[in-house]
Coordinates of C-alpha atoms and ligand atoms in Angstrom, one line a residue:
X1 CA 0.1 -0.2 0.7
X2 CA 1.5 3.0 -1.0
X3 CA -1.4 5.8 -0.3
X4 CA 1.8 8.4 0.4
X5 CA 3.2 8.0 -2.6
X6 CA 4.9 10.9 -4.0
X7 CA 3.4 13.2 -1.2
X8 CA 5.6 15.2 1.2
X9 CA 3.9 15.2 5.2
X10 CA 5.7 17.5 7.5
X11 CA 5.0 16.4 11.4
X12 CA 5.3 18.5 13.9
X13 CA 5.3 17.8 17.4
X14 CA 8.0 14.9 18.2
X15 CA 9.8 15.3 21.5
X16 CA 9.9 11.1 22.1
X17 CA 10.0 7.8 20.6
X18 CA 6.0 7.9 22.9
X19 CA 5.1 10.8 20.8
X20 CA 2.2 10.7 18.8
X21 CA 3.7 12.5 16.1
X22 CA 6.6 9.8 15.9
X23 CA 3.8 7.2 15.9
X24 CA 2.3 9.7 12.3
X25 CA 5.8 9.6 11.6
X26 CA 5.9 5.7 11.4
X27 CA 2.5 5.0 9.3
X28 CA 3.0 7.7 7.0
X29 CA 6.8 5.6 6.5
X30 CA 4.8 3.2 5.5
X31 CA 2.1 4.0 3.2
X32 CA 5.4 5.8 1.6
X33 CA 5.2 10.0 2.3
X34 CA 8.3 11.9 2.3
X35 CA 8.1 13.3 6.2
X36 CA 9.8 16.7 7.2
X37 CA 9.7 17.2 10.9
X38 CA 10.0 20.6 12.5
X39 CA 10.7 19.6 17.2
X40 CA 11.0 22.6 19.9
X41 CA 12.8 22.3 22.3
X42 CA 17.2 21.4 21.4
X43 CA 16.4 18.3 23.6
X44 CA 13.3 17.3 21.0
X45 CA 15.9 17.9 17.6
X46 CA 18.7 15.2 19.6
X47 CA 16.3 13.0 20.1
X48 CA 14.8 13.6 17.2
X49 CA 17.9 13.2 15.3
X50 CA 18.0 9.8 16.7
X51 CA 15.0 8.7 16.0
X52 CA 15.3 9.2 12.8
X53 CA 19.2 8.1 11.7
X54 CA 17.7 4.6 13.3
X55 CA 14.5 4.7 11.5
X56 CA 16.3 6.3 7.9
X57 CA 19.6 5.7 8.3
X58 CA 21.5 7.8 5.5
X59 CA 18.3 9.1 4.4
X60 CA 17.7 11.7 7.5
X61 CA 14.4 13.9 6.5
X62 CA 14.9 17.6 6.9
X63 CA 14.7 18.7 10.5
X64 CA 13.9 22.3 11.3
X65 CA 13.4 24.1 14.6
X66 CA 9.5 25.9 15.0
X67 CA 8.2 27.2 18.4
X68 CA 4.6 27.3 17.7
X69 CA 5.1 30.3 20.5
X70 CA 7.1 32.1 19.0
X71 CA 6.8 34.1 15.2
X72 CA 10.2 34.7 14.3
X73 CA 10.5 30.7 14.6
X74 CA 7.4 30.0 12.4
X75 CA 8.2 32.4 10.1
X76 CA 12.4 30.7 9.6
X77 CA 11.1 27.7 9.8
X78 CA 8.2 27.7 7.0
X79 CA 10.8 29.3 4.9
X80 CA 13.3 26.4 5.5
X81 CA 10.9 23.9 4.2
X82 CA 9.4 26.6 1.3
X83 CA 13.6 26.2 0.3
X84 CA 13.4 23.2 1.0
X85 CA 10.3 21.2 -0.9
X86 CA 8.6 22.5 -4.2
X87 CA 5.7 21.9 -2.5
X88 CA 4.0 20.1 1.4
X89 CA 1.3 18.5 0.9
X90 CA 0.4 17.5 3.8
X91 CA 1.1 18.5 8.2
X92 CA 0.7 17.0 11.3
X93 CA 0.0 19.5 14.4
X94 CA 0.3 17.5 17.4
X95 CA 1.7 20.3 20.3
X96 CA 0.1 21.6 23.2
X97 CA 1.1 22.3 26.5
X98 CA 0.0 23.7 29.8
X99 CA 1.7 24.6 33.1
X100 CA 0.9 21.1 35.3
X101 CA -0.5 23.2 38.6
X102 CA -3.1 24.2 35.8
X103 CA -3.9 20.5 35.5
X104 CA -4.9 19.7 38.6
X105 CA -7.4 20.6 40.6
X106 CA -10.3 23.7 40.6
X107 CA -10.5 24.9 36.9
X108 CA -12.3 28.3 38.1
X109 CA -8.9 28.7 39.8
X110 CA -7.2 29.5 36.4
X111 CA -4.8 32.5 36.6
X112 CA -5.4 34.0 33.1
X113 CA -2.1 33.0 32.6
X114 CA -2.4 29.4 32.1
X115 CA -5.2 30.1 30.5
X116 CA -3.8 32.5 28.3
X117 CA -0.2 30.1 27.6
X118 CA -2.5 26.9 26.9
X119 CA -4.8 28.3 24.5
X120 CA -1.8 30.1 22.8
X121 CA 0.5 27.0 22.4
X122 CA -2.1 24.3 22.0
X123 CA -5.3 26.1 20.1
X124 CA -3.6 29.5 18.5
X125 CA -0.9 27.7 16.4
X126 CA -3.2 26.3 13.8
X127 CA -4.4 29.0 13.0
X128 CA -1.0 30.0 13.0
X129 CA 0.4 26.9 11.1
X130 CA -1.5 26.9 9.2
X131 CA -1.3 30.5 7.5
X132 CA 1.9 29.4 7.3
X133 CA 2.0 26.3 5.9
X134 CA -1.4 27.2 3.1
X135 CA 1.4 29.2 -0.4
X136 CA 3.0 25.0 0.2
X137 CA -0.1 23.5 -0.4
X138 CA -0.1 24.6 -4.0
X139 CA -1.9 21.1 -5.0
X140 CA -4.2 21.1 -2.0
X141 CA -3.3 19.6 0.7
X142 CA -4.0 18.2 4.0
X143 CA -4.0 19.1 8.5
X144 CA -4.4 17.1 10.7
X145 CA -4.8 18.1 14.6
X146 CA -4.7 16.2 17.6
X147 CA -7.4 16.8 20.1
X148 CA -9.7 15.1 22.8
X149 CA -12.3 14.1 24.9
X150 CA -12.1 17.0 27.2
X151 CA -13.5 19.6 24.5
X152 CA -16.9 18.2 24.7
X153 CA -16.5 16.6 28.5
X154 CA -15.7 18.9 32.2
X155 CA -12.7 15.3 32.4
X156 CA -11.3 16.1 36.2
X157 CA -8.4 17.3 36.3
X158 CA -7.8 17.7 31.9
X159 CA -8.6 21.8 33.2
X160 CA -7.9 24.3 30.5
X161 CA -6.8 22.3 28.6
X162 CA -10.0 21.4 27.8
X163 CA -10.8 24.6 27.2
X164 CA -8.0 24.9 24.0
X165 CA -9.2 22.0 23.0
X166 CA -12.4 22.8 22.2
X167 CA -11.7 26.1 20.4
X168 CA -8.6 23.9 18.9
X169 CA -12.1 22.2 16.9
X170 CA -13.7 25.2 16.7
X171 CA -10.9 26.6 14.8
X172 CA -11.0 23.3 12.3
X173 CA -13.7 24.0 11.7
X174 CA -13.1 27.8 11.0
X175 CA -9.9 27.2 9.0
X176 CA -11.7 23.9 7.2
X177 CA -14.3 26.7 5.8
X178 CA -11.1 29.8 4.5
X179 CA -8.9 26.3 2.9
X180 CA -11.6 24.4 1.4
X181 CA -11.8 26.0 -1.6
X182 CA -7.8 25.8 -2.2
X183 CA -8.7 22.0 -1.4
X184 CA -7.4 22.1 1.8
X185 CA -8.5 19.9 4.0
X186 CA -8.5 20.2 8.0
X187 CA -9.0 17.9 10.4
X188 CA -9.1 16.8 13.5
X189 CA -8.6 13.5 15.7
X190 CA -9.3 12.9 19.2
X191 CA -7.5 9.9 21.1
X192 CA -8.2 7.8 24.0
X193 CA -5.9 8.7 26.4
X194 CA -2.2 7.4 25.8
X195 CA 0.8 7.6 28.5
X196 CA 3.0 10.3 27.3
X197 CA 5.1 12.5 28.0
X198 CA 2.4 15.8 28.0
X199 CA -0.1 12.7 29.2
X200 CA 2.6 12.8 32.3
X201 CA 1.1 16.4 32.9
X202 CA -1.9 15.3 33.9
X203 CA -3.3 14.5 38.0
X204 CA -5.0 11.8 37.5
X205 CA -3.8 10.3 34.0
X206 CA -3.9 6.2 35.3
X207 CA -7.7 6.6 36.1
X208 CA -8.9 7.5 32.6
X209 CA -7.3 4.7 31.6
X210 CA -7.7 2.6 34.2
X211 CA -12.1 3.9 33.4
X212 CA -11.3 3.3 29.1
X213 CA -10.5 -0.2 30.2
X214 CA -13.5 -0.3 31.2
X215 CA -16.3 1.4 30.2
X216 CA -15.1 1.4 26.0
X217 CA -16.9 -0.5 23.5
X218 CA -13.0 -2.0 22.8
X219 CA -12.7 -2.8 26.8
X220 CA -9.3 -1.2 25.8
X221 CA -7.4 1.6 25.3
X222 CA -5.7 2.7 21.5
X223 CA -2.6 2.6 21.0
X224 CA -0.4 5.6 19.0
X225 CA -0.2 3.3 16.0
X226 CA -3.6 3.8 15.8
X227 CA -3.8 7.3 15.6
X228 CA -1.5 7.5 13.6
X229 CA -3.1 4.9 10.9
X230 CA -6.4 6.9 11.4
X231 CA -3.6 10.4 10.8
X232 CA -2.1 8.8 7.9
X233 CA -5.7 8.3 6.2
X234 CA -7.3 11.6 6.6
X235 CA -3.4 13.0 5.2
X236 CA -4.5 11.2 1.9
X237 CA -6.7 10.7 -0.3
X238 CA -8.7 8.0 0.5
X239 CA -10.7 11.1 2.9
X240 CA -10.3 13.5 0.5
X241 CA -14.1 14.5 0.2
X242 CA -13.5 15.3 4.4
X243 CA -13.2 18.0 6.0
X244 CA -13.8 20.1 9.1
X245 CA -14.4 16.9 11.4
X246 CA -13.8 15.9 14.0
X247 CA -12.6 11.8 14.4
X248 CA -12.6 9.7 17.3
X249 CA -10.3 7.1 18.2
X250 CA -10.5 6.0 21.1
X251 CA -11.5 2.4 21.2
X252 CA -15.7 3.7 21.0
X253 CA -15.5 5.3 24.5
X254 CA -16.9 8.6 24.2
X255 CA -19.7 7.4 22.6
X256 CA -21.1 5.4 25.9
X257 CA -23.5 7.1 28.9
X258 CA -22.8 5.5 31.8
Ligands
NAD1 P1 4.3 14.8 23.8 O1 4.4 15.2 24.8 O2 4.7 13.7 23.3 O3 4.3 16.2 22.7 C1 3.8 17.0 22.7 C2 4.6 17.8 22.1 O4 3.5 19.7 22.1 C3 6.0 17.7 22.6 O5 6.8 17.7 21.0 C4 6.2 19.4 22.3 O6 7.7 20.1 21.8 C5 5.5 20.1 21.5 N1 5.0 21.7 22.1 C6 5.1 21.8 23.4 N2 4.9 23.4 22.8 C7 5.5 23.7 22.1 C8 5.9 25.4 21.4 N3 6.0 25.9 21.7 N4 6.7 24.6 20.1 C9 6.6 23.9 19.7 N5 5.8 22.9 20.5 C10 6.0 22.9 21.1 O7 2.7 14.6 23.8 P2 1.3 13.4 23.1 O8 1.1 13.0 23.5 O9 2.1 13.0 21.8 O10 0.9 15.3 22.6 C11 0.5 15.7 21.1 C12 -1.1 15.8 20.9 O11 -2.0 15.2 20.8 C13 -1.2 17.2 22.0 O12 -2.5 17.9 20.8 C14 -1.6 16.6 23.3 O13 -2.9 17.3 23.7 C15 -2.7 15.4 21.2 N6 -3.4 14.2 23.0 C16 -2.9 13.7 23.6 C17 -3.6 12.0 24.2 C18 -2.9 11.9 25.1 O14 -3.3 11.0 26.1 N7 -1.0 11.7 24.8 C19 -5.2 12.1 23.7 C20 -5.6 12.4 23.0 C21 -5.3 14.3 22.5

């Protein structure tokens, strides 16, 4: 199966091998897509280089620094990508951040700076990135972001990140409207809980994993690979009629009552 043959996909948000973004990259690679990576911290950059050397050998893909909170960094990153490739066909936004102290206790206590930080990094960044990649998607394209059930339900401790994910999902709809005439599709995957670096910051994360195991129709948690495969589908032409959508990859957990 070479569903992504001939497509160049930019993947943003690999911190380490457990990152959902890395699983997405593996799925893209299996389906014949060409990868470009962006990272934020020096540490993530070194980790990404190691991962790529193991996975790609000599043929290491372009790896570019991009801090989505920094307009200059965003601009420089997409200028570098534009230099290196004729066009971009897909972009995966797998980025979120909030202060650990804002991912526990009562949401009502969230201070202004914690709220702003979470919304800027986790939701506005999709808008900024979509604007930056749009001129590079000269033959249309597909943008995919990662969301979570906390956008729709009040999940204990997820708090301000749930509000950020609600803004992210609404942004997916507005961006779809704007970019649809350019044949650029924008969708979100709402992933079930997966043990990653970002998930470590959410208090009571183990309870969430247990709840899914007990109550999801599939009676288990999903893997990053399963999220990666659905993301690859959204990046492919199989999903050419699909935009503005939020697809749940959560073992069906979101559909159950009690
Ligand atoms: P992760 O920690 O591996 O990835 C988060 C990434 O965000 C990191 O690579 C980090 O460098 C990046 N990031 C944070 N601030 C940034 C900035 N200013 N500029 C650029 N990059 C920045 O964790 P993950 O679980 O793979 O998270 C990826 C996405 O999946 C996030 O949007 C997260 O909310 C979402 N998600 C995760 C779960 C889960 O249970 N792990 C479930 C649903 C959705």
